[in-house]
Tab-separated table of C-alpha atoms in Angstrom:
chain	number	residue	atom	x	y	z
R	259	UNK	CA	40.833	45.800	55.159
R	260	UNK	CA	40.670	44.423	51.631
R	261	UNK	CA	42.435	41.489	50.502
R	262	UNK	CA	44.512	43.309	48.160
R	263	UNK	CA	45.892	45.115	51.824
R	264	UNK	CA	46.253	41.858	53.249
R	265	UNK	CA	48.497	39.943	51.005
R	266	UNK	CA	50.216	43.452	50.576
R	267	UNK	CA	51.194	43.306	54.263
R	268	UNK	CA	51.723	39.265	54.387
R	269	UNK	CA	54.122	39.847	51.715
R	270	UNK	CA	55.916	43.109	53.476
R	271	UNK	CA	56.053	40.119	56.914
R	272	UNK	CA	57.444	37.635	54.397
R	273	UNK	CA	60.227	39.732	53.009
R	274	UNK	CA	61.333	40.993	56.596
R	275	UNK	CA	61.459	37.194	57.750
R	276	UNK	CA	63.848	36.434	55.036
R	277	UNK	CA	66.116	38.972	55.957
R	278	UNK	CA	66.430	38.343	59.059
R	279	UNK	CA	67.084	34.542	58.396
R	280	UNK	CA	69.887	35.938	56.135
R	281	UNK	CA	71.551	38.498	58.202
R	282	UNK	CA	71.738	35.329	60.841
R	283	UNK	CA	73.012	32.842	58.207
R	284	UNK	CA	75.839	35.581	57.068
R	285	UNK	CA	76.421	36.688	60.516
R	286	UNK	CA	76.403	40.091	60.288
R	287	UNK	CA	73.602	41.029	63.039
R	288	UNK	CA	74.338	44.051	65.133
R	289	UNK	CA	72.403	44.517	67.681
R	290	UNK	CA	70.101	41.042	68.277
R	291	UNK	CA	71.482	37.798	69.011
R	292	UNK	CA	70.523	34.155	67.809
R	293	UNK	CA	67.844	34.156	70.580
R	294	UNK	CA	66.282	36.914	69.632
R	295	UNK	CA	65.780	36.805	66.009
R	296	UNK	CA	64.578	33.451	66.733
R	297	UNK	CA	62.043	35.160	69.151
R	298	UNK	CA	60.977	37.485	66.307
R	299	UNK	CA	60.749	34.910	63.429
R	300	UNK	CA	58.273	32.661	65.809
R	301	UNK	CA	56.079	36.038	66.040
R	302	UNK	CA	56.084	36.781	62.414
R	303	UNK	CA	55.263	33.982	61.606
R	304	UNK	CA	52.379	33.685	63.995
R	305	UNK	CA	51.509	37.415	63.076
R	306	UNK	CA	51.464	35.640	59.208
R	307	UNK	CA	48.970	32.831	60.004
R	308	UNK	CA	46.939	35.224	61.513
R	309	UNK	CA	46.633	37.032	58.525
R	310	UNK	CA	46.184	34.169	56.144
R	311	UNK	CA	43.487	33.474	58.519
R	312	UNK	CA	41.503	36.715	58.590
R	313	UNK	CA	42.242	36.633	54.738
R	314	UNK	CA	40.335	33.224	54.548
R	315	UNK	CA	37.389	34.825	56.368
R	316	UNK	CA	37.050	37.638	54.256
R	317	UNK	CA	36.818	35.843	51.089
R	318	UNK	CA	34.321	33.354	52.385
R	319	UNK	CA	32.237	35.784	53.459
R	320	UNK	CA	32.197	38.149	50.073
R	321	UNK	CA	31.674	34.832	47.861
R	322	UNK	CA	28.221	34.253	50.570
R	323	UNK	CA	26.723	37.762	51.035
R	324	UNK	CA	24.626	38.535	47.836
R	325	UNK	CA	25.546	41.312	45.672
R	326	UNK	CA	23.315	44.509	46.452
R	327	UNK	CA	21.782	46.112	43.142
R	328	UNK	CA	22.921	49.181	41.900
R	329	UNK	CA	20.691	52.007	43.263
R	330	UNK	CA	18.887	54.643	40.466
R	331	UNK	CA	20.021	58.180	40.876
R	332	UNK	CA	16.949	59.805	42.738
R	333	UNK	CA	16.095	62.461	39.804
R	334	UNK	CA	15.987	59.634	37.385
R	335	UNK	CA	12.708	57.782	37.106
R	336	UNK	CA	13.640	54.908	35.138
R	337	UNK	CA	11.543	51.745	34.543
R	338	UNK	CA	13.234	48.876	35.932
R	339	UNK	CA	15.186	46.641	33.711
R	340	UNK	CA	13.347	43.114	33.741
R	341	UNK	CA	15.025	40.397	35.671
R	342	UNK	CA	16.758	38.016	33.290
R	343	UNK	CA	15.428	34.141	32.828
R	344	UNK	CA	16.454	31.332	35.472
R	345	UNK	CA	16.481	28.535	34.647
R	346	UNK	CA	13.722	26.466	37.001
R	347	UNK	CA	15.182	24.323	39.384
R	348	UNK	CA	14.003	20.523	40.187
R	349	UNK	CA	11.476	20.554	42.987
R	350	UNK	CA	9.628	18.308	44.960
R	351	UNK	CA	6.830	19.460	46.957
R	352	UNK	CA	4.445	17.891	49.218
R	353	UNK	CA	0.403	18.155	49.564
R	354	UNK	CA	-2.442	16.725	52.235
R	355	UNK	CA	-5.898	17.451	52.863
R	356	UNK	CA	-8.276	15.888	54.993
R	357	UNK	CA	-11.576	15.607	56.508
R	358	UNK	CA	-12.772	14.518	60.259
R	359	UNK	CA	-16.894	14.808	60.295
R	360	UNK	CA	-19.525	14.226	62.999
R	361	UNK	CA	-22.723	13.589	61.567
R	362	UNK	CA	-25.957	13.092	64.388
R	363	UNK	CA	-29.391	12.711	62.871
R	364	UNK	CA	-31.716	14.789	64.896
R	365	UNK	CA	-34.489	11.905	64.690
R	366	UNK	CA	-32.290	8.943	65.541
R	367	UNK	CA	-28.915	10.021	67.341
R	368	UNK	CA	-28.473	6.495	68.083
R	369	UNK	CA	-27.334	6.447	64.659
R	370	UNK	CA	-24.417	9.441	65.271
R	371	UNK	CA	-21.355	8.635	63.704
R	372	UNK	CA	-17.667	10.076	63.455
R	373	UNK	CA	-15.200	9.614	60.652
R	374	UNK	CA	-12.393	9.791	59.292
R	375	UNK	CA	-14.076	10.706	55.986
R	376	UNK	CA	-10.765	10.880	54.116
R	377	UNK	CA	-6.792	11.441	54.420
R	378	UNK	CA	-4.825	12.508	51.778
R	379	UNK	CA	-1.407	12.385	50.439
R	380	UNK	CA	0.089	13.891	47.161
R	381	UNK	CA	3.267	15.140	45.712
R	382	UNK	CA	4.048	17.704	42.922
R	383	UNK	CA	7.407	16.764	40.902
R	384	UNK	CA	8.829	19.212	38.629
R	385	UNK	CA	11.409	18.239	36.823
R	386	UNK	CA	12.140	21.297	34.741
R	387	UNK	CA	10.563	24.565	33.592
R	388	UNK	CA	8.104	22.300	31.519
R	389	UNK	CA	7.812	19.265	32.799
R	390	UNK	CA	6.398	17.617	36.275
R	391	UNK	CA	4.119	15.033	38.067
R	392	UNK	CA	1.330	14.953	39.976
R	393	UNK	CA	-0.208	12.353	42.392
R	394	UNK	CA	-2.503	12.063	45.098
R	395	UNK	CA	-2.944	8.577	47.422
R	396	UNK	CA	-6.391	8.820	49.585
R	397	UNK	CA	-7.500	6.780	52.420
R	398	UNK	CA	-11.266	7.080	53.469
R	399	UNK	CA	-12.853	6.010	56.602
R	400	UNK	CA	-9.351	5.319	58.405
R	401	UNK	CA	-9.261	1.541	58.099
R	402	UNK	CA	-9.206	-0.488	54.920
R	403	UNK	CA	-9.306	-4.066	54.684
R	404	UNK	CA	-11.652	-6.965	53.968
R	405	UNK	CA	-13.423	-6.293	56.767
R	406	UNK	CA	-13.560	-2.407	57.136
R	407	UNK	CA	-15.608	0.128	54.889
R	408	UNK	CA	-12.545	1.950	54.173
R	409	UNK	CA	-10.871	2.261	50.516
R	410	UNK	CA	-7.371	3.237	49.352
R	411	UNK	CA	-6.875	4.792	46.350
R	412	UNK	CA	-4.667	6.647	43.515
R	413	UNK	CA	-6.768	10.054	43.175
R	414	UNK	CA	-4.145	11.594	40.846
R	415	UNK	CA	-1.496	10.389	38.758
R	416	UNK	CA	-0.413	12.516	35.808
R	417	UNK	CA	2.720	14.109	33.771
R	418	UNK	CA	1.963	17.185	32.495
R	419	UNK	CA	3.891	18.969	29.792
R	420	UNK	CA	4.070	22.956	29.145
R	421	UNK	CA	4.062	22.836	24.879
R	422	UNK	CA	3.918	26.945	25.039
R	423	UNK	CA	3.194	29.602	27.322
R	424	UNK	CA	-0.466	29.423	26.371
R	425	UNK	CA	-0.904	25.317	26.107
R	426	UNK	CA	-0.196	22.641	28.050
R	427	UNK	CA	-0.837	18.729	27.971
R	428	UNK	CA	-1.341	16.041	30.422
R	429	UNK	CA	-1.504	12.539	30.377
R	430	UNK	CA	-2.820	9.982	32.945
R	431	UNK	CA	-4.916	9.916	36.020
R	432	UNK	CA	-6.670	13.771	36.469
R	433	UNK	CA	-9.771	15.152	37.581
R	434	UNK	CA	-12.260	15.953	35.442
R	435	UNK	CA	-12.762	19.755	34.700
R	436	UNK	CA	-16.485	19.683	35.937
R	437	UNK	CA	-18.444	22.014	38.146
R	438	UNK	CA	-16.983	23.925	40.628
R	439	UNK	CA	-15.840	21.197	43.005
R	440	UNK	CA	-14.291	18.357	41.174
R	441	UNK	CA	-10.841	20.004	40.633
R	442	UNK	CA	-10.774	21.826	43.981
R	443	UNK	CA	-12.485	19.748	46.872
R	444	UNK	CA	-10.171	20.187	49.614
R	445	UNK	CA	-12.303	20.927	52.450
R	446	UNK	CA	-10.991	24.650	53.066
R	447	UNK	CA	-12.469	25.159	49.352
R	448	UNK	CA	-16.405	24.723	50.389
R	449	UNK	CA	-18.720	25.810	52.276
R	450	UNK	CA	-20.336	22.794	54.997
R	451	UNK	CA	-19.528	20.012	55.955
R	452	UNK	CA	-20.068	17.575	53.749
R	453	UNK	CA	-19.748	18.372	50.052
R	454	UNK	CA	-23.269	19.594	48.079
R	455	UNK	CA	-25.676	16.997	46.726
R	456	UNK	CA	-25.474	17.987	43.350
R	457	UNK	CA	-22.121	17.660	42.781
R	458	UNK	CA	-21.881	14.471	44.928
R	459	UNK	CA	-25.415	12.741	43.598
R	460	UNK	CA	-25.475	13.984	39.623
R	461	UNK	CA	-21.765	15.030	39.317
R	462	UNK	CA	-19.639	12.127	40.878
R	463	UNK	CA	-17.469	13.990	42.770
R	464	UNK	CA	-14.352	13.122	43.141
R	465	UNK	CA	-14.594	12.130	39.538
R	466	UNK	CA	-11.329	11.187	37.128
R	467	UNK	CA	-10.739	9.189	34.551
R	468	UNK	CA	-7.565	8.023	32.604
R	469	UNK	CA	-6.586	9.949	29.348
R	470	UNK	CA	-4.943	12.865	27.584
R	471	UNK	CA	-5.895	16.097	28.484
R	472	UNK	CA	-4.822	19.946	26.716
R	473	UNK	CA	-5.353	22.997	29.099
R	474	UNK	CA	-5.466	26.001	27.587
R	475	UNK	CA	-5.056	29.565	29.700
R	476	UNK	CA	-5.682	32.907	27.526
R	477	UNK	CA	-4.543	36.643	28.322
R	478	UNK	CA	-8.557	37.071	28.055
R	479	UNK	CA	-9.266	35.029	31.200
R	480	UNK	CA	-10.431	32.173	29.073
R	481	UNK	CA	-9.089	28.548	30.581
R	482	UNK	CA	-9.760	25.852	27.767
R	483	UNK	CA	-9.666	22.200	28.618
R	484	UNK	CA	-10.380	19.541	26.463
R	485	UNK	CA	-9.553	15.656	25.466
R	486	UNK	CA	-10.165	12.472	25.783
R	487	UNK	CA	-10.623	9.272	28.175
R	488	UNK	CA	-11.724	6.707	29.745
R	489	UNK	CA	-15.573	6.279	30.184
R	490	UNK	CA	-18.373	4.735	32.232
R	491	UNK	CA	-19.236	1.121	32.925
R	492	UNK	CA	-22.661	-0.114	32.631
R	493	UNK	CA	-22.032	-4.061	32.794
R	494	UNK	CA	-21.274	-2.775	36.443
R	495	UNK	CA	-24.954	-1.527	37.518
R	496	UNK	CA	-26.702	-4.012	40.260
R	497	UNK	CA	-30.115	-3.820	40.096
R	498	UNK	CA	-30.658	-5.257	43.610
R	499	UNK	CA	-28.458	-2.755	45.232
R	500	UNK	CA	-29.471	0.698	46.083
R	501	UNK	CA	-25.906	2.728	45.027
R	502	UNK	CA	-27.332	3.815	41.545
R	503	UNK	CA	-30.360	5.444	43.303
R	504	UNK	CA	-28.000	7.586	45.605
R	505	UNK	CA	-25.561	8.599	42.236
R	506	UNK	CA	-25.938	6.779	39.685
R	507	UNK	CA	-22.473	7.884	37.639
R	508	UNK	CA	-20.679	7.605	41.256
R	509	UNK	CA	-21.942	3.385	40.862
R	510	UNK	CA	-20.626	3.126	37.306
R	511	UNK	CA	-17.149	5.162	37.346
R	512	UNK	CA	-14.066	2.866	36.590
R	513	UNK	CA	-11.388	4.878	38.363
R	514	UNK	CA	-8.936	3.672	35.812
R	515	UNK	CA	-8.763	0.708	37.791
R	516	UNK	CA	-8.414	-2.248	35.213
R	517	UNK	CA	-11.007	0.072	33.463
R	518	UNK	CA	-13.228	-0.847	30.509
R	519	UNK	CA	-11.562	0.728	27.689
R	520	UNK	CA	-13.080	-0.248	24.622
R	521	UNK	CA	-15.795	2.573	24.589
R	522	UNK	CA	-13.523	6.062	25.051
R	523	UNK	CA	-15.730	9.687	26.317
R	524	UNK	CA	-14.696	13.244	24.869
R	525	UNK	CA	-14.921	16.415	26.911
R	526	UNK	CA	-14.235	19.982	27.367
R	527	UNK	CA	-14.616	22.839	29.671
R	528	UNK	CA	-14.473	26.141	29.379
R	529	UNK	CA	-13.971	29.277	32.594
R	530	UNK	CA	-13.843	32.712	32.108
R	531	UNK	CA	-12.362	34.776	35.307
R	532	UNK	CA	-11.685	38.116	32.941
R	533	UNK	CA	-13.360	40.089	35.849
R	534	UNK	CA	-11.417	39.836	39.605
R	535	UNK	CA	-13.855	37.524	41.824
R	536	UNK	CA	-16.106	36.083	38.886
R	537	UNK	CA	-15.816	32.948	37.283
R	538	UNK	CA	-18.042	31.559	34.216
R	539	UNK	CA	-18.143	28.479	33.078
R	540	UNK	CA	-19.540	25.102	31.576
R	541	UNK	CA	-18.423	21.812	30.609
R	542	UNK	CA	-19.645	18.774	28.486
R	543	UNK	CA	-18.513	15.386	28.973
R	544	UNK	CA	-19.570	12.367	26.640
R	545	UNK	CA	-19.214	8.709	25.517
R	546	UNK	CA	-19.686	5.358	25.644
R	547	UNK	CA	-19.994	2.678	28.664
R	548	UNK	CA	-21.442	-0.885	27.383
R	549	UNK	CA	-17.988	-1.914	25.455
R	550	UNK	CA	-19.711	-4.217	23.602
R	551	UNK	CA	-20.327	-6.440	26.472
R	552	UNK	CA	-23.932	-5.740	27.074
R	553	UNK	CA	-27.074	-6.404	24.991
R	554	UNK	CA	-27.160	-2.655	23.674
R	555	UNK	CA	-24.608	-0.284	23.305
R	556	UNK	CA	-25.295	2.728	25.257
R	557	UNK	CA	-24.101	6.344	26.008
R	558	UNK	CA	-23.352	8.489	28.872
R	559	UNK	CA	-23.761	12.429	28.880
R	560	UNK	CA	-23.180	14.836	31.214
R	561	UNK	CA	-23.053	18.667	31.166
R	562	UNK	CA	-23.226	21.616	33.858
R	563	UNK	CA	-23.025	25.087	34.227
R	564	UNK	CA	-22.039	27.267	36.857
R	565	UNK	CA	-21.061	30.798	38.281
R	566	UNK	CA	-19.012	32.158	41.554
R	567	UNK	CA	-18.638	35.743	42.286
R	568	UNK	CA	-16.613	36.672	45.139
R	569	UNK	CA	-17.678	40.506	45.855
R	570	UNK	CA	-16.320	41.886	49.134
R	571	UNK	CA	-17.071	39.711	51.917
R	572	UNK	CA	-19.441	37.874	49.799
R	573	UNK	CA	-19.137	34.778	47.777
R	574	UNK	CA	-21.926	34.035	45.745
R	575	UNK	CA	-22.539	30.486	43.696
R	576	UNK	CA	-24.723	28.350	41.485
R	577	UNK	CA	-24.213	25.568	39.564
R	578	UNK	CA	-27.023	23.581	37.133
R	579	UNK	CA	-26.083	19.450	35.806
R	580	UNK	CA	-27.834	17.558	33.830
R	581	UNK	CA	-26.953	13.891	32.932
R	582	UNK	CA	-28.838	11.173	30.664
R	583	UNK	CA	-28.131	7.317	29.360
R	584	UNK	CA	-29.028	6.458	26.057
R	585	UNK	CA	-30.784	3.224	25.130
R	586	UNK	CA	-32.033	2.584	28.627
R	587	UNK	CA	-35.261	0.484	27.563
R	588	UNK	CA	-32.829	-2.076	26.002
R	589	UNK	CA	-30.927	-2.167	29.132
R	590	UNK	CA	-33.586	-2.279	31.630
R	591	UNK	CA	-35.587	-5.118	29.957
R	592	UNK	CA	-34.097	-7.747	31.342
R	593	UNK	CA	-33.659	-6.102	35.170
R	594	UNK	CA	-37.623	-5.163	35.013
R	595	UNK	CA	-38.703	-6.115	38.458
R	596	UNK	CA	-35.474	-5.332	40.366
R	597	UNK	CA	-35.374	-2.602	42.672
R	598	UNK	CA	-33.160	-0.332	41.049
R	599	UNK	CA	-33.361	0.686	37.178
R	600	UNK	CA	-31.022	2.334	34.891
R	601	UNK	CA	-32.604	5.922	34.739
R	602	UNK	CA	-32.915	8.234	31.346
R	603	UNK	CA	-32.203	11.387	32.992
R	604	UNK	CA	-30.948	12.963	36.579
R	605	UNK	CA	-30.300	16.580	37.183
R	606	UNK	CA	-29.847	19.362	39.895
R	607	UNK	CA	-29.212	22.792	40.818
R	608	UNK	CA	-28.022	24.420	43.942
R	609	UNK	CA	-27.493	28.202	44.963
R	610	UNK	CA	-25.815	29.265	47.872
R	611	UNK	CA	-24.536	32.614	49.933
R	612	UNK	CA	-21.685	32.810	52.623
R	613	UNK	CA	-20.924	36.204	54.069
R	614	UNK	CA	-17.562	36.681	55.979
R	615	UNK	CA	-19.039	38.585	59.470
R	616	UNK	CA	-15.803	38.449	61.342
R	617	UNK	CA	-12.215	38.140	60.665
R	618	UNK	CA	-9.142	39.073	62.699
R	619	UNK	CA	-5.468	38.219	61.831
R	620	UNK	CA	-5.951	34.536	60.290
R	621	UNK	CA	-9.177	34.103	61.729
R	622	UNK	CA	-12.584	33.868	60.345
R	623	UNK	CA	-16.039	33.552	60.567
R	624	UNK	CA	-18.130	32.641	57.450
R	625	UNK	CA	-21.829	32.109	57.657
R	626	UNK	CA	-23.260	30.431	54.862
R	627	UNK	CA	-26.690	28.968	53.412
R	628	UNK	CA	-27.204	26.884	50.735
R	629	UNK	CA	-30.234	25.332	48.805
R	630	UNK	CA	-30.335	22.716	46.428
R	631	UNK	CA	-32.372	20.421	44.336
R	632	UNK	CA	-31.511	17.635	42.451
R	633	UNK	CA	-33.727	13.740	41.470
R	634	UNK	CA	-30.963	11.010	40.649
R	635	UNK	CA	-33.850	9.602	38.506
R	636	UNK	CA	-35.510	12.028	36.699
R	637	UNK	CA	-37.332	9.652	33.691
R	638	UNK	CA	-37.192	6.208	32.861
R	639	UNK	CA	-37.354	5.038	28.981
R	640	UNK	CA	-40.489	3.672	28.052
R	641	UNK	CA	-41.186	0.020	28.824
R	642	UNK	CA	-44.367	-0.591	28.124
R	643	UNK	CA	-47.444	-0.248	29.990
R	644	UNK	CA	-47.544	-1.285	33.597
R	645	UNK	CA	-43.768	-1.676	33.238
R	646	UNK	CA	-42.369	1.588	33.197
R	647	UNK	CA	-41.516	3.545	36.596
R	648	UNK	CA	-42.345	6.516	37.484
R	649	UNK	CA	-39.412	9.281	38.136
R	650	UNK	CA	-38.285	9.459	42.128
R	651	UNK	CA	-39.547	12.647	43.728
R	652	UNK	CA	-36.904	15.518	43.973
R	653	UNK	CA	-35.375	15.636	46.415
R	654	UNK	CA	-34.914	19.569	48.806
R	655	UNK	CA	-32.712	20.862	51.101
R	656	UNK	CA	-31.434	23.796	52.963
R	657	UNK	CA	-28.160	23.917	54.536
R	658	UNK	CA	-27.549	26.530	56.835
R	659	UNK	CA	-24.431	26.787	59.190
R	660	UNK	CA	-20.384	28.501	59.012
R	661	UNK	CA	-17.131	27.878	58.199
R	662	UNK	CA	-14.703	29.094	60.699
R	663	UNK	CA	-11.186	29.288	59.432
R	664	UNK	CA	-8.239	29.181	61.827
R	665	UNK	CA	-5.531	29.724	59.575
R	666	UNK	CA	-6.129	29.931	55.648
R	667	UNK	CA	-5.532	25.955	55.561
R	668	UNK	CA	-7.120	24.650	58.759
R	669	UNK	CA	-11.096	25.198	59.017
R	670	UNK	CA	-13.443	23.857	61.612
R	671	UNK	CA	-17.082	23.767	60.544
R	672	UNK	CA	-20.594	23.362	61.923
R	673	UNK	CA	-23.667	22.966	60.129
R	674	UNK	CA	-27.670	22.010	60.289
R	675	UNK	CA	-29.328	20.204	56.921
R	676	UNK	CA	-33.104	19.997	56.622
R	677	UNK	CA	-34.401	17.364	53.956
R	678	UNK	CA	-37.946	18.200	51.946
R	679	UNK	CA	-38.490	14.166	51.603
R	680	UNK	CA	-36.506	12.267	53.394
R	681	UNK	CA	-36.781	14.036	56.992
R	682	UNK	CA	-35.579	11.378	58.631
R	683	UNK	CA	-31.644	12.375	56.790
R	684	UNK	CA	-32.513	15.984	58.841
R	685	UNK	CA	-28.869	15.980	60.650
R	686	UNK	CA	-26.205	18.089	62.440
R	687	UNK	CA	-22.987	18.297	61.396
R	688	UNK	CA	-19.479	19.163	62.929
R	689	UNK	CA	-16.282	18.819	61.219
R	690	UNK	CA	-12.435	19.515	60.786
R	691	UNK	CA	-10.331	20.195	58.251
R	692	UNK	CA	-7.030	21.300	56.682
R	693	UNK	CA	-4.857	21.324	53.449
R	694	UNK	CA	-1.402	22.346	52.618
């Protein structure tokens, strides 16, 4: 019954009430007495509720039910009309990843650890169509305090602002667009279980820096990012220690915490994913990091390129970096006898194959193998005879072992690493991890 029916017949209840009421008031009823039209008014006006009711109902439930779209006539192909614009709604949504690893050494498993390698929590704000925020809060190695190796710290903090379709801008705390795992480390993103050397030792991975950033995305494929930020710090190398031999941008990075800002970097990156499962791409980052508080000014470069093809079951990748300091020998003077010297160059390469063997509803079973080279001191600048070092030896190894994947954000991994140097790093890994 429509509504129109329903106030049709309230009204039809309403009108017979009223004369009844006045054929009792005139008293001029036939055949009912006082009783009964009392008895008949109590009903219709019970019937009447009822109906006010089931009228209430109705209404509620056509103002909740969605309306269905008009259906084409079947001989008609017609392209469907596009949907108009909606306006976007404020959202909140909320991120994690994290990383539980078992490394033994196969030469010393007295020295076996397990971690809590790192725990992470981020938001994504958006406050309209074009604008919205971005941060990420990491804890690594569980506990942090005086007394504990662990560290908390901002990994993202950034507005970003959509200027067209094509362009948009950020400003803050970001990632820098470098190699293939800066911007996307979660561990359901690689392959092992610890991150590569390459892009851990020469690339500092997780690497970001405070500035302005435009990000470009073409109909081609093409994804452009460029600006500039924050930079390197130098006055912070210790000679004595051994941190710059194991990465020696990861022992000079600021983190934008009460960073050096005198001496400002450039960059830019550029991917190309015009063909489905390829991706193409480079990037060049450079600039100062003495800020005039050192006995020569110096500058940091770094540059990489890299490749990913994802054919089938197969995903395919390689990745080449290359970084150098400028003005070492004026640097290094004064450290000359320390254990640990500013180097000229550093560099690396890796290549690596996984093959998914197995896979059944979310599960799946990804061997992989990966080999990689890569000397955190390539050269030294010249310091005169008998004073200059010699570059460390490369340093090789194979990685062989699998992701499985439980779900597409939970992965539990297992993996073997073989060291051409330093055997005694020869080690088998377990891990777990997710992201959402």
């Amino acid at each position: 019954m429509t509504p129109s029916r329903f106030t049709m017949f309230a009204l039809r209840r309403t009108a017979l009430a009223a004369a009844l009421l006045i054929t009792a008031s005139t008293g001029h009823a036939q055949s009912a007495s006082e009783a009964e039209l009392a008895r008949r008014l109590d009903q219709l006006a019970a019937e009447l509720a009822s109906v006010k009711t089931q009228l209430q109902q109705l209404q509620q439930q056509r103002a909740a039910a969605p309306q269905a779209a008009p259906q084409p006539a079947p001989a008609v192909a017609a392209t469907p009309a596009p949907m108009p614009a909606r306006a976007a709604e404020p959202a909140t949504v909320l991120s994690s990843y994290g990383e539980i690893n078992y490394n033994r050494p196969t030469k010393a498993s007295e020295n076996a650890q397990a971690d809590v390698r790192r725990f992470v929590l981020g938001f994504q704000h958006r406050f309209d169509a074009k604008n919205k925020v971005v941060a990420e809060l990491e804890v690594e190695h569980a506990v942090s305090s005086s007394s504990d190796p662990g560290e908390v710290e901002v990994e993202q903090a950034y507005v970003e602002h959509q200027l067209s379709p094509t362009w948009a801008a950020r400003a803050g705390l970001f990632l820098m667009p470098v190699g293939l795992l800066n911007e996307n480390h979660e561990p359901t993103a690689f392959y092992g279980v610890e991150r590569n050397f390459v892009e851990t030792a020469i690339i500092p991975t997780t690497w970001r820096e405070g500035g302005i950033q435009f990000v470009g995305s073409f109909d081609n494929g093409l994804t452009l990012q460029t600006g500039f930020s924050t930079s390197f710090d130098l006055t912070k190398w210790d000679a004595a220690a051994g941190e710059g031999r194991e990465s020696p941008l990861g022992s000079i990075h600021q983190e934008l915490a009460l960073a050096k800002a005198r001496d400002l970097a450039v960059f830019g990156a550029l991917n190309w994913r015009g063909i489905p499962g390829l991706q193409l791409g480079g990037s060049l980052f450079t600039g100062g990091a003495t800020h005039g508080q050192a006995g020569a000014s110096a500058r940091v470069t770094l540059w990489d390129l890299h490749a990913r093809w994802t054919p089938g079951r197969w995903d395919l990748a390689a990745l080449y970096s290359r970084g150098s300091i400028s003005n070492t020998a004026a640097l290094n003077a004064p450290l000359v006898g320390n254990a640990t010297l500013i180097p000229k160059s550093f560099d690396g390469w890796y290549a690596q194959a996984a093959y998914k063997v197995w896979s059944h509803e979310d599960y799946a079973l990804s061997p992989f193998v990966r080999y990689e080279q890569f000397n955190t001191a390539r050269s030294f600048a010249d310091l005169g005879a008998g004073l200059t070092p010699a570059g460390a030896p490369t340093e090789r190894v194979v990685t062989l072992g699998a992701n499985f994947q439980v779900t597409p954000g939970i992965v539990v991994k297992a993996d073997l690493q073989n060291f051409r140097e330093n055997k005694d790093a020869n080690r088998v890994n377990l891990g777990l991890g997710w992201s959402f």
